[in-house]
XYZ file of C-alpha atoms in Angstrom:
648
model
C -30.425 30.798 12.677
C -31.390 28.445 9.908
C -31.141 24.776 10.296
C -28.083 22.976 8.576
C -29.594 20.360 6.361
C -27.843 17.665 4.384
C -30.177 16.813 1.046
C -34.032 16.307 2.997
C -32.859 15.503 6.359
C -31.422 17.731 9.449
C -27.602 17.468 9.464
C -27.620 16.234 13.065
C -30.345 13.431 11.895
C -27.876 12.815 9.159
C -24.939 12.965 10.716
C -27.103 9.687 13.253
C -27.636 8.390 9.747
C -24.170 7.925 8.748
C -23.019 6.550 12.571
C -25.579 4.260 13.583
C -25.543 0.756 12.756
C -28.305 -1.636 11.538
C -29.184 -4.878 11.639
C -30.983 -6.368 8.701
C -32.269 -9.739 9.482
C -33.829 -11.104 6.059
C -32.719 -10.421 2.173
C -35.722 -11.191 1.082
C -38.760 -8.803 -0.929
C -39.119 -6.554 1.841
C -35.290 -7.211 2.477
C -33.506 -5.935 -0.926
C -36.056 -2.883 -0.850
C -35.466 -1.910 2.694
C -31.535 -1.962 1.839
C -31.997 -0.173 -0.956
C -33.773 2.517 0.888
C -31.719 2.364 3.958
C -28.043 3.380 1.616
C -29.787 5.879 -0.319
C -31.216 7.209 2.745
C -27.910 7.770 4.255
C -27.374 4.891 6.972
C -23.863 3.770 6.077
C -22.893 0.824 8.079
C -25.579 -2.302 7.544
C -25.636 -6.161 8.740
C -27.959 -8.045 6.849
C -28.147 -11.634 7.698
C -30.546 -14.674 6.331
C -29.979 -18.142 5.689
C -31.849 -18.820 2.607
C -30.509 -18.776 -0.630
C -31.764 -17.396 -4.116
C -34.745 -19.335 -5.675
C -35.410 -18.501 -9.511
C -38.856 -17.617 -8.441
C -37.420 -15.038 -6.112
C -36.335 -13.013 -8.964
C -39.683 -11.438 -9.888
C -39.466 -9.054 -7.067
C -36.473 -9.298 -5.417
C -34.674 -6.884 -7.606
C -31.055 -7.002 -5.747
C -31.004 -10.341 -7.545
C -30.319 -11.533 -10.965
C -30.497 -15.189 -12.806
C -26.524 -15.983 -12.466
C -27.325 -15.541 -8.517
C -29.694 -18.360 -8.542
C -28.195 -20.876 -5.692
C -26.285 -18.349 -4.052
C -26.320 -16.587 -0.159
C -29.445 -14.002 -0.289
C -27.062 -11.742 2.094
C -24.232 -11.855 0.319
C -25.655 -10.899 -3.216
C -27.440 -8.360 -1.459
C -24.862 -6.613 -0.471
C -22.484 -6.956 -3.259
C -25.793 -5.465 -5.510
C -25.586 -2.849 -3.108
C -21.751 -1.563 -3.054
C -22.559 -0.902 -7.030
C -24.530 1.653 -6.459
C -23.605 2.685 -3.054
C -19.798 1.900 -2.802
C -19.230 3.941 -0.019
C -21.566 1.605 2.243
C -20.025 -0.380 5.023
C -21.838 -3.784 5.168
C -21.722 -6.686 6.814
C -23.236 -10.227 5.147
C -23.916 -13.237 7.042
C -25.483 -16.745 5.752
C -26.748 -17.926 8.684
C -29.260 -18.233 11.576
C -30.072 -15.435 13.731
C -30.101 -18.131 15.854
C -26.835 -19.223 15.330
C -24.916 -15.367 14.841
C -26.853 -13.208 17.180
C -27.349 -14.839 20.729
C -28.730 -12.445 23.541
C -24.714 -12.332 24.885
C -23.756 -11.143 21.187
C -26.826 -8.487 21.083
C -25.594 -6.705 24.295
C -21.997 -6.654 23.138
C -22.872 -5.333 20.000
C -25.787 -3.101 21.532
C -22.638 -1.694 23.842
C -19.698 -1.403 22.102
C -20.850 -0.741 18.555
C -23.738 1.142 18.488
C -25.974 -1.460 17.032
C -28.690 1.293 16.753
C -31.245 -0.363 14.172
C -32.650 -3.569 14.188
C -35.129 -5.235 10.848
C -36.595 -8.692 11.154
C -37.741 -10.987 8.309
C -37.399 -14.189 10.542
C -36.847 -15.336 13.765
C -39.239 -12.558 15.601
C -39.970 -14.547 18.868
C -36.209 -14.766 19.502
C -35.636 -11.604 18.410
C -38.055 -9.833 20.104
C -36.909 -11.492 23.361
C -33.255 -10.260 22.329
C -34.524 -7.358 22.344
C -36.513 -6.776 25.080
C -33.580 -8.105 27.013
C -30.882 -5.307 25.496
C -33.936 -3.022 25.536
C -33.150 -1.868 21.619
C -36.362 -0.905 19.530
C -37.067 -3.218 17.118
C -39.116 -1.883 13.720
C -41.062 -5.007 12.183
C -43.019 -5.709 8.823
C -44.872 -7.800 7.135
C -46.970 -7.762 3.555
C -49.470 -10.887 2.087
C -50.611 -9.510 -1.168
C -51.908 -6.145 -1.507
C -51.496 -6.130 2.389
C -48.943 -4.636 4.800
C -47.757 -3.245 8.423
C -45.278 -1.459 10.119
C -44.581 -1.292 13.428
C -41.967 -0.883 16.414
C -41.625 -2.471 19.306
C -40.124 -0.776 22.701
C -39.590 -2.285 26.044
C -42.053 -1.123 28.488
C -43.529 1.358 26.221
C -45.249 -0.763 23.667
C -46.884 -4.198 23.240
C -43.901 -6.406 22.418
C -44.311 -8.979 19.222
C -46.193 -11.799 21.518
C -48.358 -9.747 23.623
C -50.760 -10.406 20.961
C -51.579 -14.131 19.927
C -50.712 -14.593 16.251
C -52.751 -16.654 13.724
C -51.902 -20.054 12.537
C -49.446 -19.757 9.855
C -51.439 -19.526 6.039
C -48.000 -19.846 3.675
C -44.835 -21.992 4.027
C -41.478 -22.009 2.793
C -40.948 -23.661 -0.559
C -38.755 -26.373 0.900
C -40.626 -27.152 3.593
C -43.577 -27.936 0.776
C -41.412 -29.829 -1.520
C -38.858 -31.857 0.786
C -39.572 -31.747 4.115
C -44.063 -31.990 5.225
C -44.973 -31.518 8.657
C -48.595 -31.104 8.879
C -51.663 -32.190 6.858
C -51.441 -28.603 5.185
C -48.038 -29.060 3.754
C -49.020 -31.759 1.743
C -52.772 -29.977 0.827
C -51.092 -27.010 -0.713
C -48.277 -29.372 -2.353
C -51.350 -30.881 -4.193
C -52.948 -27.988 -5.320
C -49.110 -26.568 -6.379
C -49.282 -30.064 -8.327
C -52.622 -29.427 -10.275
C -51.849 -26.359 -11.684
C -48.195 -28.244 -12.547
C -49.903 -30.810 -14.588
C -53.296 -29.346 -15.518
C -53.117 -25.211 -14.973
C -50.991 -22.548 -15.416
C -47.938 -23.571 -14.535
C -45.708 -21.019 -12.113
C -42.794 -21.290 -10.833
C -43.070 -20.495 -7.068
C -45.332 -23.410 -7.439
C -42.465 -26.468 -7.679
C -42.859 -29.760 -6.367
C -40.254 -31.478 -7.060
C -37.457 -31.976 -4.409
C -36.210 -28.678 -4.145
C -32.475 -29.641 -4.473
C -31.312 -26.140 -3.229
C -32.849 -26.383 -0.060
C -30.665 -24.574 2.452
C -30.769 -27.329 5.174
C -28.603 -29.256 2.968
C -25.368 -27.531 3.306
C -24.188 -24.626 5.377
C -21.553 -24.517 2.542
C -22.656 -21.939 0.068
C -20.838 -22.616 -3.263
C -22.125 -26.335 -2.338
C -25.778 -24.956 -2.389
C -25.211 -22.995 -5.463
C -23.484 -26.487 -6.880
C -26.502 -28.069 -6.110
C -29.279 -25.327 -7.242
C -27.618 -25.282 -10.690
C -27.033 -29.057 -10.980
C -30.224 -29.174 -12.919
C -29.153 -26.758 -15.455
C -25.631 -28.796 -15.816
C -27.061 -32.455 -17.080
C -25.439 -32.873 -20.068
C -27.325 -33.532 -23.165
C -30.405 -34.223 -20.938
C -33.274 -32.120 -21.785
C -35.251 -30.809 -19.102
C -38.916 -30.357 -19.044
C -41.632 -28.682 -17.295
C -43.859 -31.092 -15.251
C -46.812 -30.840 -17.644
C -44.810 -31.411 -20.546
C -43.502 -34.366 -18.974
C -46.810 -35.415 -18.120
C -48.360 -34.947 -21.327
C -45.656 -37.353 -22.754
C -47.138 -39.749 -21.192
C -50.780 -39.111 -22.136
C -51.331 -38.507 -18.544
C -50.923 -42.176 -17.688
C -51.878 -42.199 -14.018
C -49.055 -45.041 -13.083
C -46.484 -43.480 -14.291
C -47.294 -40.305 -12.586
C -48.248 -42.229 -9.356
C -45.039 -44.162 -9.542
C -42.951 -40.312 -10.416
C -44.609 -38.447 -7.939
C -44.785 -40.846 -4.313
C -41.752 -43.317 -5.766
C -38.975 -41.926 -7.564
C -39.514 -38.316 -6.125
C -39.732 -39.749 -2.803
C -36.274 -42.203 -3.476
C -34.759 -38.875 -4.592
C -35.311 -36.937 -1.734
C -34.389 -40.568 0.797
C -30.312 -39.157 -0.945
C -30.634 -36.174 0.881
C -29.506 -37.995 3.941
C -28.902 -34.709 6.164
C -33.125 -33.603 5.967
C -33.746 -37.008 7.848
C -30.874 -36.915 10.344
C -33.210 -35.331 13.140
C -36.862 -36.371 11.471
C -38.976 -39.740 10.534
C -37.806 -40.505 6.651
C -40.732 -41.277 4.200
C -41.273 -44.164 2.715
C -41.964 -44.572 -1.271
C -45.333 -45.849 -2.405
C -45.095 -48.762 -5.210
C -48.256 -48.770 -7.613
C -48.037 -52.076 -8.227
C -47.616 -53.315 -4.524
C -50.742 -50.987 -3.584
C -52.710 -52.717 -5.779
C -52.040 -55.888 -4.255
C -54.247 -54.607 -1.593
C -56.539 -53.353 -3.897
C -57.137 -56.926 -4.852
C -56.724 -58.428 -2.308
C -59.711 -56.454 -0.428
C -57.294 -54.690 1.930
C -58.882 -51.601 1.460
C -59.196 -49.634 4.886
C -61.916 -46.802 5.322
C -62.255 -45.140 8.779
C -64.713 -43.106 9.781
C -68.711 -42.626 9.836
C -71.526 -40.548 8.194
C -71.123 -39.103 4.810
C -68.555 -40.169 2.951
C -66.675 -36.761 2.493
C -66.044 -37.393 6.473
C -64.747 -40.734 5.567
C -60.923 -41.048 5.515
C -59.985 -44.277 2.953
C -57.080 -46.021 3.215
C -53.974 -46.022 0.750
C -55.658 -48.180 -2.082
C -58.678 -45.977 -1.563
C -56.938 -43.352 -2.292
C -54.273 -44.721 -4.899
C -57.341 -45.504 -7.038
C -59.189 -42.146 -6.408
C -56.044 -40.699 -7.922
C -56.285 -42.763 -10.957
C -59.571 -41.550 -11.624
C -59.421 -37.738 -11.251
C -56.619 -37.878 -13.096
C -58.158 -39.809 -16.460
C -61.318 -37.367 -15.585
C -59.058 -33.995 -15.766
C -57.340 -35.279 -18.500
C -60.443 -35.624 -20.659
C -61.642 -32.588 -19.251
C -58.423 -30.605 -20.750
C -58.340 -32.413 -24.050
C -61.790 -31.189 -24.167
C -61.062 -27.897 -23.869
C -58.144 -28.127 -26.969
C -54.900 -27.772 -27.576
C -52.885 -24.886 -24.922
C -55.927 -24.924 -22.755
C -55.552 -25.031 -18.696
C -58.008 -25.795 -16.135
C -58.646 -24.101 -12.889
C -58.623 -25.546 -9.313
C -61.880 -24.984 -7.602
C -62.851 -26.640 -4.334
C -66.300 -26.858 -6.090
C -64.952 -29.065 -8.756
C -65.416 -32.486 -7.821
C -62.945 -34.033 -10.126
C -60.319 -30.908 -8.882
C -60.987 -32.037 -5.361
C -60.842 -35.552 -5.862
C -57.592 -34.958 -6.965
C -56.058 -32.530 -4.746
C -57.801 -35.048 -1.683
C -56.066 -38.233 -3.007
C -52.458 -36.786 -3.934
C -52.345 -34.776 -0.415
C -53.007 -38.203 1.607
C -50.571 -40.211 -0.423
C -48.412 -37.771 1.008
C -49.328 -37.211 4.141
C -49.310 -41.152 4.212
C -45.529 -41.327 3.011
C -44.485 -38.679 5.687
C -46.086 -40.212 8.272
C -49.309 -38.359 9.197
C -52.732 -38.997 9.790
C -54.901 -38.617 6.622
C -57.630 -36.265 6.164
C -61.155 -36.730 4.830
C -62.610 -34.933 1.851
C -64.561 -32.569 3.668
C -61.232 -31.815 6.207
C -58.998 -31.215 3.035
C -61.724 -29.154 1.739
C -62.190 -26.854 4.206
C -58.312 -26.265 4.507
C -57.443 -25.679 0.765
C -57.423 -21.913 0.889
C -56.403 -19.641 -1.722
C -52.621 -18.953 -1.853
C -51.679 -15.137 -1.324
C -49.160 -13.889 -3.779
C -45.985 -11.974 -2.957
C -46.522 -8.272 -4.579
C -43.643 -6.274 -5.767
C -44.959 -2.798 -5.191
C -46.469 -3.878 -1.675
C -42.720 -4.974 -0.013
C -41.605 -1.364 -1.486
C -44.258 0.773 0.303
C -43.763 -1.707 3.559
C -39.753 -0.871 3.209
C -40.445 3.047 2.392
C -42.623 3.231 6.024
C -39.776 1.371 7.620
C -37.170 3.859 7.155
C -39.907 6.707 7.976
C -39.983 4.775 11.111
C -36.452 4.502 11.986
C -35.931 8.443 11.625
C -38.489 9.288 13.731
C -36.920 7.323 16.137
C -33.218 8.306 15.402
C -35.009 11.648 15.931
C -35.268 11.249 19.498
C -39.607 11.078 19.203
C -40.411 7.712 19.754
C -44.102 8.981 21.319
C -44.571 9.586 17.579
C -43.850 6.249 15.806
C -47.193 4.315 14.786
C -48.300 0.636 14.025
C -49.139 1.574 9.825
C -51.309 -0.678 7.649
C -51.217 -0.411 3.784
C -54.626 -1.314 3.146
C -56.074 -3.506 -0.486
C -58.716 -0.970 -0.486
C -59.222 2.808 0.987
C -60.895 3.260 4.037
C -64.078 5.520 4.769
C -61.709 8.444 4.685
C -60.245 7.366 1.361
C -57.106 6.372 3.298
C -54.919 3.571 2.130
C -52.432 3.877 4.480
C -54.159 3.788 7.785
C -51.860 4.827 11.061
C -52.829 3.444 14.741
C -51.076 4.766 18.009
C -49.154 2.004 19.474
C -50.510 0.065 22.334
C -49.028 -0.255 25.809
C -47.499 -3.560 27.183
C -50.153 -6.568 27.853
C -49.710 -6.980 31.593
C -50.829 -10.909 30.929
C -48.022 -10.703 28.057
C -46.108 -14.292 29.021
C -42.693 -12.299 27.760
C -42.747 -9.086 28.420
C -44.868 -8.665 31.721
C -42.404 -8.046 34.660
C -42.964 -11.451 35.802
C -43.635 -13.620 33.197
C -46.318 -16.305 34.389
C -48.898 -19.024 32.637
C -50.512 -21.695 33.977
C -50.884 -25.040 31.620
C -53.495 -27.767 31.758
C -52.354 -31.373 31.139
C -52.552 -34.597 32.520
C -49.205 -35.365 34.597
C -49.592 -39.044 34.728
C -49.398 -39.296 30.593
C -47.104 -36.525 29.439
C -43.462 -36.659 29.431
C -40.623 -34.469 30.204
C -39.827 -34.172 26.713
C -43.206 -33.290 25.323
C -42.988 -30.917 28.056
C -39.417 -29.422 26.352
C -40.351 -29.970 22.625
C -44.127 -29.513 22.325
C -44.493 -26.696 25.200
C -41.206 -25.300 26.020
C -40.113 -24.768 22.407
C -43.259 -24.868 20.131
C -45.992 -23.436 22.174
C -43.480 -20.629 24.178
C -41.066 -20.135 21.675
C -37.983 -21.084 23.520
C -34.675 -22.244 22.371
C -32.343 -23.914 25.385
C -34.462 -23.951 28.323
C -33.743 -24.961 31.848
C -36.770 -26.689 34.133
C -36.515 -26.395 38.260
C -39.145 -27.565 39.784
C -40.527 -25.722 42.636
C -40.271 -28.319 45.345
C -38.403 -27.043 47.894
C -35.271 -28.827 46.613
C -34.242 -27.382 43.424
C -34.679 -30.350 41.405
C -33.402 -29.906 37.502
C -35.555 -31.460 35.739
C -34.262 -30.275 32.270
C -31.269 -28.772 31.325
C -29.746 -27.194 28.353
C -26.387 -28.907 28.915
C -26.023 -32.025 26.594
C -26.849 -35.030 28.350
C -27.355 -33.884 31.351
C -30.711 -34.495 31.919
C -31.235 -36.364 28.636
C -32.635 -39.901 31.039
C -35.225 -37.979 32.114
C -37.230 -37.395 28.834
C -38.588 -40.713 28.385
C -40.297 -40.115 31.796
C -43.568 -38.723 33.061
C -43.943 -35.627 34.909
C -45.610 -37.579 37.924
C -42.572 -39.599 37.995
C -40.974 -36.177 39.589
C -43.799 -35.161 42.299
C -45.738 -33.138 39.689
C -48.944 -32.612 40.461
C -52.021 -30.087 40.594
C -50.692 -26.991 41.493
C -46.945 -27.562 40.820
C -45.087 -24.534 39.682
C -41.872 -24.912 37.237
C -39.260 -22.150 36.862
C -37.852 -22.252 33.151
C -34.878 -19.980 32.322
C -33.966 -19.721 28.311
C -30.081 -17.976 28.770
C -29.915 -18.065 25.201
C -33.298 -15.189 25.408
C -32.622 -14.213 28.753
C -35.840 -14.894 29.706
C -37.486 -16.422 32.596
C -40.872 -17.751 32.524
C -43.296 -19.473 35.799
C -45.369 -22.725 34.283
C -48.199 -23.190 36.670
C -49.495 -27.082 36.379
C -53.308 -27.851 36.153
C -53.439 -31.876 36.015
C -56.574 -32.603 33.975
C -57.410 -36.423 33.126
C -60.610 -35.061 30.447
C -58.697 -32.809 27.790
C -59.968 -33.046 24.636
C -59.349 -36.235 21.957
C -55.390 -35.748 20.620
C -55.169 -32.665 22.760
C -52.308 -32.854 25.197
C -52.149 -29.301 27.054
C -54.151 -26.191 27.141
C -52.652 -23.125 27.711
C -55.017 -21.061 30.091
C -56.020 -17.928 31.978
C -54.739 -14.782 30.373
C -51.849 -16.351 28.414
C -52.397 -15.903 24.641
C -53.432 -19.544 23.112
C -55.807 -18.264 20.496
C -55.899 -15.500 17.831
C -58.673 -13.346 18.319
C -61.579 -14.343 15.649
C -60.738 -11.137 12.723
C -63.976 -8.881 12.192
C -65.476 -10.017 8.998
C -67.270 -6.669 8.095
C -64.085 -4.727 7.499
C -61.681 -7.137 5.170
C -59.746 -4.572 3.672
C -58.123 -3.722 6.868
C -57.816 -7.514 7.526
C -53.867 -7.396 7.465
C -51.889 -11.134 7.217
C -49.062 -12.222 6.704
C -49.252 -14.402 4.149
C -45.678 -15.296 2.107
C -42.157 -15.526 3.132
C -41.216 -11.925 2.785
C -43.437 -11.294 5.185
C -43.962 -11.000 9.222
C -46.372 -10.450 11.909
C -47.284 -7.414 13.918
C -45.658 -6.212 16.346
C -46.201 -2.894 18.643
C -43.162 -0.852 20.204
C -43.690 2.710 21.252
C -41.060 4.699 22.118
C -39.142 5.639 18.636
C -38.922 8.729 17.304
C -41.275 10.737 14.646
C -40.846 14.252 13.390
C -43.602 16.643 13.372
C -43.887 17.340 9.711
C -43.228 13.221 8.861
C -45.118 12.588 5.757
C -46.065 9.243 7.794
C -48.776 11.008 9.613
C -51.670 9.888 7.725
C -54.333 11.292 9.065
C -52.638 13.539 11.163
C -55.408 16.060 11.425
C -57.800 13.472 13.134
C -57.759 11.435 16.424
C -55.637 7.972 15.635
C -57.054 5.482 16.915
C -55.317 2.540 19.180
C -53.953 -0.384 17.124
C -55.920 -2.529 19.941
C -59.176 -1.110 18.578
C -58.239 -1.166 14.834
C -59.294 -4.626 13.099
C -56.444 -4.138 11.029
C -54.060 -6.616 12.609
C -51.458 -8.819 10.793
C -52.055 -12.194 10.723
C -48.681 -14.721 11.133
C -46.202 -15.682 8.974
C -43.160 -17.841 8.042
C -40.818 -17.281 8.304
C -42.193 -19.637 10.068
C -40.611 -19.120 11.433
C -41.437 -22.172 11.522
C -39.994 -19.984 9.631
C -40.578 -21.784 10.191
C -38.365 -19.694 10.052
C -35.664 -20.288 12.488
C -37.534 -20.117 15.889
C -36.424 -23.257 17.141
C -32.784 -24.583 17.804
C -30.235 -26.567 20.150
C -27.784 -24.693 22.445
C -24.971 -26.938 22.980
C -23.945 -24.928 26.577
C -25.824 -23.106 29.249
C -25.142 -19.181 29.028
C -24.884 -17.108 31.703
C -27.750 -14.855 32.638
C -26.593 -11.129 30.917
C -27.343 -7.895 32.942
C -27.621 -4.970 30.587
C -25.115 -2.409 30.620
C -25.501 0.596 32.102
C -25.392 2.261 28.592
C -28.727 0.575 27.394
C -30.418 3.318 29.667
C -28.542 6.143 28.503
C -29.251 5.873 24.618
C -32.478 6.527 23.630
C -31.725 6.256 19.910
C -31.141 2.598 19.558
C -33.483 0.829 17.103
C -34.278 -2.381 15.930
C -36.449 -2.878 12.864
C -38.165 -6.350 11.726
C -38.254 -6.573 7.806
């Protein structure tokens, strides 16, 4: 008998369709096409959560999204764009954290009792992947930088989970972070080159730097976000202008911009008391009171040999930025009336510039400075967001959810969407998904990793914050210390074990060869730190990660760059490998389908990290208030082979 078929799809696979449920996590580019895709597909009950809000520079490519909705909850618009053309649709919005909405204890209830069957990340991924290798639901993640972009799923003990691999250091940041809220040296370099096309370039407007008044941190409120994202647009008879044609105004008078740009910018963003609750606050520059030191002979310059290596001190580089600016000002009045210069690292007066306004920064937010040559070798190129690429990305994501709603997980694959076709005139390239790392610090059946660091000079806390969190990617952990007496020597209950953070970990018996059990109940995850005391680490290095734990990205193959794959903007997010969902035989997804695929380990097509963030950046990082009870999995996690989750 013929198959039953409702429009393209099997009526059984449609009938999954309209039952499962899916978890969106991220409205962003790849986010408002993958919804899109996912209604018109057929699925008919969505969640989509993210806790940004909508940027106008968002609206070039996130189509769900309009000018009115500037300020507003990226989830929420997102699915009231959605209802108008899909009314029948059954979703779920939520401005917030994944962090905050979806603990592991929330997952498994949700994984249990209503079918959560599909899971899509835009943020968040090394919580969510340990979510989800705890509930054991497949999780489909994405990512696109440019012309780039990957697909891939992730499956408990079938696949390489999202950290098996080591992931590259972020290249892209989100806006806020850039405009309120520097962490490292980088944050202020690509703020400076944001600010020379601002005053002297083409001006765009995912380049900002200004305080970026709608910065989510500031309110978990959202019509007090949207308040505050329009406020700009509500001054009165004020006119607003661009930066440049505020700075021409001026004739490009380098106080005045000095005094704008590391005073009043810097007072402005001092209002915005809740950014500095839990960080260091800057502290405005004054031109005149710089130049006192100027004068004075107060100038500092550290460092030896040439004098790109040499780092100058504040007046050094106060008056640096006086000049490039006068020289690029003469340079565009050359050039007549309209015209815009380029950045180019090979432009000394460009440099100059970008060098002195990134270590004023840096300086106000309370980081080392860089030299010249430093700051020269980190000002990259900036990869754009691209439209067309998040909709091929979101297209492949839904191809990969039905082959696993299918029942033919053996059949998913880790795609990349190349710049340029391969050999085989292929632009979408598909790799068979590799198995679990049995090193993999997460996913291995024991997770283990052995740290070196000198016991007598790090303390408990750097241990938590800089190790614990940062480095492993936990949230809440717990830290037991294999002694033979149990002793807590951190714990996620508040206060607890707070007196112990100002204290060494020799001050508790650690030594060479001490072993730490750390439990994260908010992942339910359990990981064994093995202790190396080392008194000869490297200058300003304070632990090594070693053995087979990942530490380092693996250097990318510079022969093949079109199948280079990174992450590269905020829509965007790294690779991950899961293997058991679901692919039809005559899926359109199988590429080359006629030829041996090769292993996604052996491809040098691998996607670089990206922002989310995490740190976001994104939201990798956070407090639990309360120590959670270690989960088991239901019995019904073993019995459903068609639960999914995807990462946008």
């Amino acid at each position: 008998a013929p198959l039953s078929s409702v429009g393209s799809l099997r009526k059984e696979l449609a009938d999954s369709l309209s039952a499962c449920r899916v978890l969106v996590v991220g409205a962003g580019g790849i986010g408002c096409e993958l919804l899109k895709n996912l209604v018109l597909t057929g699925f008919k009950n969505i969640e989509v959560i993210d806790l940004d809000t909508i940027d106008v520079s968002n609206l070039n490519r996130q189509f769900l999204f309009q000018k009115k909705h500037v300020g507003k909850s990226k989830a929420q618009v997102a699915k009231e764009s959605v209802l108008q053309f899909c009314p029948t649709a059954n979703i779920t919005a939520y401005h917030d954290s994944i962090m905050n909405t979806f603990g592991i204890s929330s997952l498994l209830w949700s994984w249990s009792y209503r079918q959560l069957n599909l899971f899509i990340l835009a943020a968040a991924r090394n919580h969510v992947n340990r979510m989800c290798l705890a509930a054991d639901i497949p999780l489909i993640e994405s990512g696109t930088a440019g012309y780039l972009g990957q697909v891939t799923v992730i499956k408990k003990g079938l696949t390489e989970c999202y950290e098996c691999q080591p992931k590259p250091t972020q290249k892209t940041f989100p806006g806020c972070t850039i405009r309120n809220t520097p962490s490292e040296p980088i944050h202020c370099i690509v703020w400076a080159k944001y600010l020379f096309n601002q005053l002297f370039g083409e001006e765009d407007a995912d380049q900002e730097v200004s305080p970026d008044t709608a910065d989510p941190e500031l309110s978990w409120n959202p019509a007090d976000t949207e308040a505050r994202a329009t406020a700009s647009d509500q001054d009165g008879d004020i006119k607003r202008v661009s930066t440049k044609d505020w700075a021409r105004s001026t004739g490009y008078d380098a106080v005045k911009l000095f005094n704008k740009l590391f005073k009043d910018d810097i007072q402005y963003l001092l209002t915005m008391d809740k950014l500095w609750k839990k960080r260091k606050a800057p502290l405005p520059l004054d031109w005149l009171e710089i130049q006192k030191l100027v004068h004075s002979s107060q100038r500092e310059v550290t460092g030896t040999g040439l004098k790109d290596q040499q780092v100058l001190g504040v007046a050094g580089y106060s008056q640096l930025f006086s000049r490039s600016v006068e020289t690029l000002r003469s340079m565009l009045a050359d050039k007549g009336d309209g015209a815009e210069l380029v950045w180019d690292k090979d432009d000394p007066p460009a440099m100059d510039f970008v060098t002195a306004a990134a270590n004023l920064r840096m300086h106000i937010f309370s980081m080392n400075m860089k030299s010249r040559f430093d700051i020269k070798s980190m000002a990259g190129n900036i990869i754009p967001a691209i439209a067309t690429t998040n909709a091929v990305i979101a297209g492949l994501i839904v191809l990969e959810a039905l082959k696993i709603l299918s029942g033919d997980v053996e059949q998913c694959r880790t795609i990349f969407l190349n710049k340029q076709p391969n050999p085989r005139k292929k632009l979408l390239v598909p790799c068979a998904l590799d198995p679990p790392s049995a090193n993999c610090y997460v996913c291995a059946s024991k997770p283990e990793v052995t740290v070196k660091l000198n016991v007598h000079k790090t303390l408990v806390l750097a241990l938590q914050d800089k190790i614990l969190k940062e480095k492993f990617g936990m949230v809440a952990p717990d830290v037991q210390i294999e002694d033979g007496k149990g002793t807590i020597l951190i714990s996620s209950e508040e206060g607890e074990t707070e007196a112990n953070n100002s204290k060494f970990l020799s001050d508790f018996g650690i030594r060479h060869g001490s072993r730490l059990q750390v439990d994260d109940f908010l992942q339910d995850y359990t990981l064994l730190v093995n202790v190396i005391h080392c008194e000869d680490l490297e200058k300003d290095v304070e632990f090594e990660v070693v053995g087979d734990a990942p530490d380092k990205a693996p250097t990318p193959p510079s022969a093949q760059e079109d199948k280079n794959v990174a992450n590269g903007n905020k829509d965007s997010a790294e690779p991950s490998t899961s293997s058991k969902a679901p692919a039809e035989q005559d899926d359109v997804l199988i590429v080359d389908s006629d030829e041996e695929e090769p292993s996604s380990s052996t491809m040098d097509v691998r996607m670089d990290s990206g922002g989310h963030k995490r740190k976001l950046h994104d939201a990798e990082t956070g407090e639990a208030s309360a120590k959670r009870q270690r989960l088991d999995q239901p019995s019904a996690a073993d019995e459903d082979d068609d639960d999914i989750i995807a990462l946008d």
